[in-house]
Amino acid sequence: DTGVSQDPRHKITKRGQNVTFRCDPISEHNRLYWYRQTLGQGPEFLTYFQNEAQLEKSRLLSDRFSAERPKGSFSTLEIQRTEQGDSAMYLCASSLVDSIYTDTQYFGPGTRLTVL
Amino acid sequence: AQSVTQPDIHITVSEGASLELRCNYSYGATPYLFWYVQSPGQGLQLLLKYFSGDTLVQGIKGFEAEFKRSQSSFNLRKPSVHWSDAAEYFCAVAKRRLTGGGNKLTFGTGTQLKVEL
């Protein structure tokens, strides 16, 4: 089991550009979560998938943000027309929900986005 | 809405000393409770979790936490701190669900631990 991986680890972009991040969850995990973490804060929930279905989105996820998990495996998070306020660490987590609806989330190393 | 408070932003302890990191939550019912650790530039590593049962839970790296319902607390402890424990520690909660649905985590703002040699 190789754990959750994220790519790229760092991304520097100019304001107004589009960026896309990828997350590969632990194999066989059916849930995938995205969080955003700004400096000095704890992570904040953005969205989650159960298999390929996106079931919940935070109000933090503006219409410039879109996430997909096309085959229920890896996921992508795209930010269009980036703004300086989007600079943050984007964290992905995966979990395997059990029959009593508890899941333990395992996090990837994150993608640090810097918008100039 | 549920919230998590970690009242100590920074804590400094000497190597070998005991450690307690505080976590209080605000929620209508007992949530699921977690402690994660984050080293600089890294993701979050799960230390331990509480779903139900024994209120004293053991985790990795010699950490333990005690759930106290009356105080809405889930404090993290370690009897003897090692220099490698220096990191940021996050307490998190998730809604207890009786039916299916996501378990999104709500995190505290973290406690930065410094270990003096």
Coordinates of C-alpha atoms in Angstrom, one line a residue:
Chain A
D1 CA 0.0 0.0 0.0
T2 CA 1.7 3.2 -1.2
G3 CA -0.5 5.7 0.4
V4 CA -2.2 8.7 -1.0
S5 CA -0.1 10.6 -3.6
Q6 CA -0.6 14.0 -5.0
D7 CA 0.9 15.7 -8.1
P8 CA 2.5 18.2 -8.4
R9 CA 3.8 18.9 -4.9
H10 CA 4.4 22.5 -5.7
K11 CA 2.8 24.8 -8.3
I12 CA 3.6 28.4 -8.9
T13 CA 1.4 30.2 -11.3
K14 CA 0.4 33.7 -12.4
R15 CA -2.9 35.3 -11.5
G16 CA -5.5 34.4 -14.1
Q17 CA -4.0 31.1 -15.1
N18 CA -5.7 27.8 -14.7
V19 CA -4.2 25.0 -12.7
T20 CA -5.0 21.3 -12.2
F21 CA -4.0 19.0 -9.4
R22 CA -4.2 15.3 -9.3
C23 CA -4.8 12.9 -6.3
D24 CA -4.3 9.2 -6.4
P25 CA -6.0 7.6 -3.4
I26 CA -5.1 4.4 -1.6
S27 CA -6.2 1.5 -3.8
E28 CA -9.7 0.2 -3.1
H29 CA -10.7 3.3 -1.1
N30 CA -14.2 4.4 -2.1
R31 CA -14.2 7.9 -0.7
L32 CA -12.0 10.8 -1.7
Y33 CA -11.9 14.2 0.0
W34 CA -10.3 17.5 -0.9
Y35 CA -9.3 20.1 1.7
R36 CA -7.6 23.5 1.6
Q37 CA -5.1 24.7 4.2
T38 CA -3.9 28.3 4.5
L39 CA -1.0 29.4 6.5
G40 CA -1.6 29.1 10.3
Q41 CA -4.9 27.4 9.9
G42 CA -6.3 23.9 10.0
P43 CA -7.5 22.3 6.8
E44 CA -11.0 23.2 5.5
F45 CA -13.3 20.8 3.7
L46 CA -13.9 21.5 0.0
T47 CA -15.6 18.5 -1.4
Y48 CA -15.9 14.7 -1.4
F49 CA -16.6 11.8 -3.7
Q50 CA -18.1 8.4 -3.0
N51 CA -16.8 6.4 -5.8
E52 CA -17.3 8.6 -8.9
A53 CA -20.2 10.7 -7.5
Q54 CA -19.5 14.1 -6.0
L55 CA -21.8 14.2 -3.0
E56 CA -21.0 17.3 -1.2
K57 CA -19.4 20.7 -1.9
S58 CA -18.5 23.4 0.5
R59 CA -19.5 27.0 -0.1
L60 CA -15.7 27.6 -0.2
L61 CA -15.7 25.9 -3.5
S62 CA -16.6 28.8 -5.8
D63 CA -17.6 28.3 -9.4
R64 CA -13.9 28.7 -10.4
F65 CA -13.2 25.4 -8.7
S66 CA -14.2 22.0 -10.2
A67 CA -13.4 18.5 -9.1
E68 CA -13.8 15.2 -10.8
R69 CA -13.3 11.6 -10.1
P70 CA -14.2 10.0 -13.5
K71 CA -13.7 6.3 -12.8
G72 CA -13.9 6.3 -9.1
S73 CA -10.1 6.1 -8.7
F74 CA -7.9 9.2 -9.1
S75 CA -9.4 12.7 -8.8
T76 CA -8.5 16.1 -10.2
L77 CA -9.1 19.5 -8.8
E78 CA -9.1 22.4 -11.2
I79 CA -9.0 26.1 -10.4
Q80 CA -9.8 28.5 -13.2
R81 CA -8.7 32.1 -13.3
T82 CA -6.5 31.8 -10.2
E83 CA -6.5 34.6 -7.7
Q84 CA -3.9 35.4 -5.1
G85 CA -6.3 34.3 -2.4
D86 CA -6.2 30.8 -3.8
S87 CA -2.6 30.4 -2.6
A88 CA -2.8 27.5 -0.1
M89 CA -1.9 23.9 0.4
Y90 CA -4.5 21.6 -1.2
L91 CA -4.8 18.3 0.6
C92 CA -6.4 15.1 -0.6
A93 CA -7.5 12.3 1.6
S94 CA -9.0 8.9 1.0
S95 CA -11.0 6.4 3.1
L96 CA -12.8 3.2 3.0
V97 CA -16.2 3.6 4.5
D98 CA -17.4 0.6 6.5
S99 CA -20.8 -0.8 7.3
I100 CA -21.3 1.5 10.3
Y101 CA -20.5 4.6 8.2
T102 CA -17.3 5.5 9.9
D103 CA -14.3 6.3 7.8
T104 CA -10.8 7.1 8.7
Q105 CA -9.2 9.6 6.3
Y106 CA -5.6 9.2 5.2
F107 CA -4.0 12.2 3.7
G108 CA -1.6 12.8 0.9
P109 CA 1.4 15.1 1.1
G110 CA -0.5 18.0 -0.5
T111 CA 0.0 20.4 -3.4
R112 CA 1.3 23.8 -2.4
L113 CA -0.1 26.5 -4.8
T114 CA 1.4 29.9 -5.0
V115 CA -0.4 32.5 -7.1
L116 CA 1.8 35.5 -8.1
Chain B
A1 CA -22.2 24.2 13.2
Q2 CA -19.6 22.1 14.8
S3 CA -16.3 23.8 15.9
V4 CA -13.0 22.7 17.4
T5 CA -10.9 24.8 19.7
Q6 CA -7.2 24.2 20.3
P7 CA -6.5 27.0 22.9
D8 CA -2.7 26.6 22.7
I9 CA -1.1 28.0 19.5
H10 CA 2.4 27.2 20.6
I11 CA 3.8 24.8 23.3
T12 CA 7.4 24.3 24.2
V13 CA 8.5 21.3 26.3
S14 CA 11.8 19.8 27.2
E15 CA 12.8 16.4 25.7
G16 CA 11.7 13.7 28.1
A17 CA 9.0 15.8 29.7
S18 CA 5.3 14.9 29.5
L19 CA 3.0 16.6 27.1
E20 CA -0.7 17.4 27.0
L21 CA -2.4 19.2 24.1
R22 CA -5.9 20.5 24.6
C23 CA -8.8 20.1 22.3
N24 CA -12.4 21.1 22.9
Y25 CA -15.3 20.7 20.5
S26 CA -18.7 22.2 20.2
Y27 CA -21.3 20.0 18.7
G28 CA -24.8 18.8 19.6
A29 CA -23.9 15.2 19.9
T30 CA -20.7 13.2 20.4
P31 CA -18.8 13.4 17.2
Y32 CA -16.0 11.2 15.9
L33 CA -12.7 12.5 17.1
F34 CA -9.3 12.5 15.6
W35 CA -5.7 13.8 16.2
Y36 CA -3.4 14.3 13.3
V37 CA 0.2 15.5 13.2
Q38 CA 1.8 17.6 10.4
S39 CA 5.5 18.0 9.9
P40 CA 6.7 21.1 7.9
G41 CA 5.6 21.0 4.3
Q42 CA 4.0 17.6 4.7
G43 CA 0.5 16.2 4.8
L44 CA -1.3 15.0 7.8
Q45 CA -0.6 11.7 9.6
L46 CA -3.3 10.1 11.8
L47 CA -2.2 9.6 15.4
L48 CA -5.4 8.2 16.8
K49 CA -9.1 8.2 16.6
Y50 CA -12.2 7.8 18.8
F51 CA -15.4 6.4 17.5
S52 CA -17.0 4.6 20.5
G53 CA -16.1 2.4 23.4
D54 CA -13.2 2.9 25.8
T55 CA -12.7 6.6 26.3
L56 CA -8.9 6.3 26.5
V57 CA -7.5 5.5 23.1
Q58 CA -4.0 4.6 22.2
G59 CA -2.3 5.8 19.1
I60 CA 1.0 5.6 17.3
K61 CA 4.3 7.0 18.5
G62 CA 3.3 6.5 22.1
F63 CA 0.4 9.0 22.1
E64 CA -2.9 8.6 23.8
A65 CA -6.0 10.7 24.1
E66 CA -8.9 10.7 26.5
F67 CA -12.5 11.6 25.5
K68 CA -14.4 13.4 28.3
R69 CA -18.0 13.9 27.3
S70 CA -18.8 16.1 30.3
Q71 CA -16.0 18.5 29.2
S72 CA -16.4 18.1 25.4
S73 CA -12.7 17.5 25.3
F74 CA -10.3 15.1 23.6
N75 CA -6.9 16.0 24.9
L76 CA -3.8 14.4 23.5
R77 CA -1.0 13.2 25.9
K78 CA 2.4 11.6 25.8
P79 CA 4.4 10.7 28.9
S80 CA 7.8 11.4 27.5
V81 CA 8.4 13.7 24.5
H82 CA 11.1 13.0 21.9
W83 CA 12.8 15.7 19.8
S84 CA 11.2 14.1 16.7
D85 CA 7.8 14.9 18.1
A86 CA 8.3 18.6 17.2
A87 CA 5.5 19.3 14.6
E88 CA 2.0 20.8 14.4
Y89 CA -0.8 18.9 15.9
F90 CA -4.4 19.1 14.8
C91 CA -7.6 17.9 16.5
A92 CA -10.5 17.2 14.2
V93 CA -14.1 16.1 14.5
A94 CA -16.6 14.5 12.2
K95 CA -20.4 14.2 12.5
R96 CA -21.6 10.9 13.8
R97 CA -23.9 9.4 11.2
L98 CA -26.5 6.7 11.6
T99 CA -26.9 6.5 7.8
G100 CA -24.6 6.9 4.9
G101 CA -23.0 10.2 4.2
G102 CA -19.6 11.9 4.1
N103 CA -17.6 12.3 7.3
K104 CA -16.0 15.6 6.4
L105 CA -13.5 16.7 9.1
T106 CA -13.6 20.0 10.9
F107 CA -10.2 20.9 12.2
G108 CA -8.9 23.1 15.0
T109 CA -6.3 25.7 14.2
G110 CA -3.5 23.5 15.4
T111 CA -0.9 23.6 18.2
Q112 CA 2.8 24.0 17.2
L113 CA 5.0 21.9 19.4
K114 CA 8.6 22.8 20.0
V115 CA 10.9 20.4 21.8
E116 CA 13.9 21.7 23.6
L117 CA 16.9 19.4 23.9

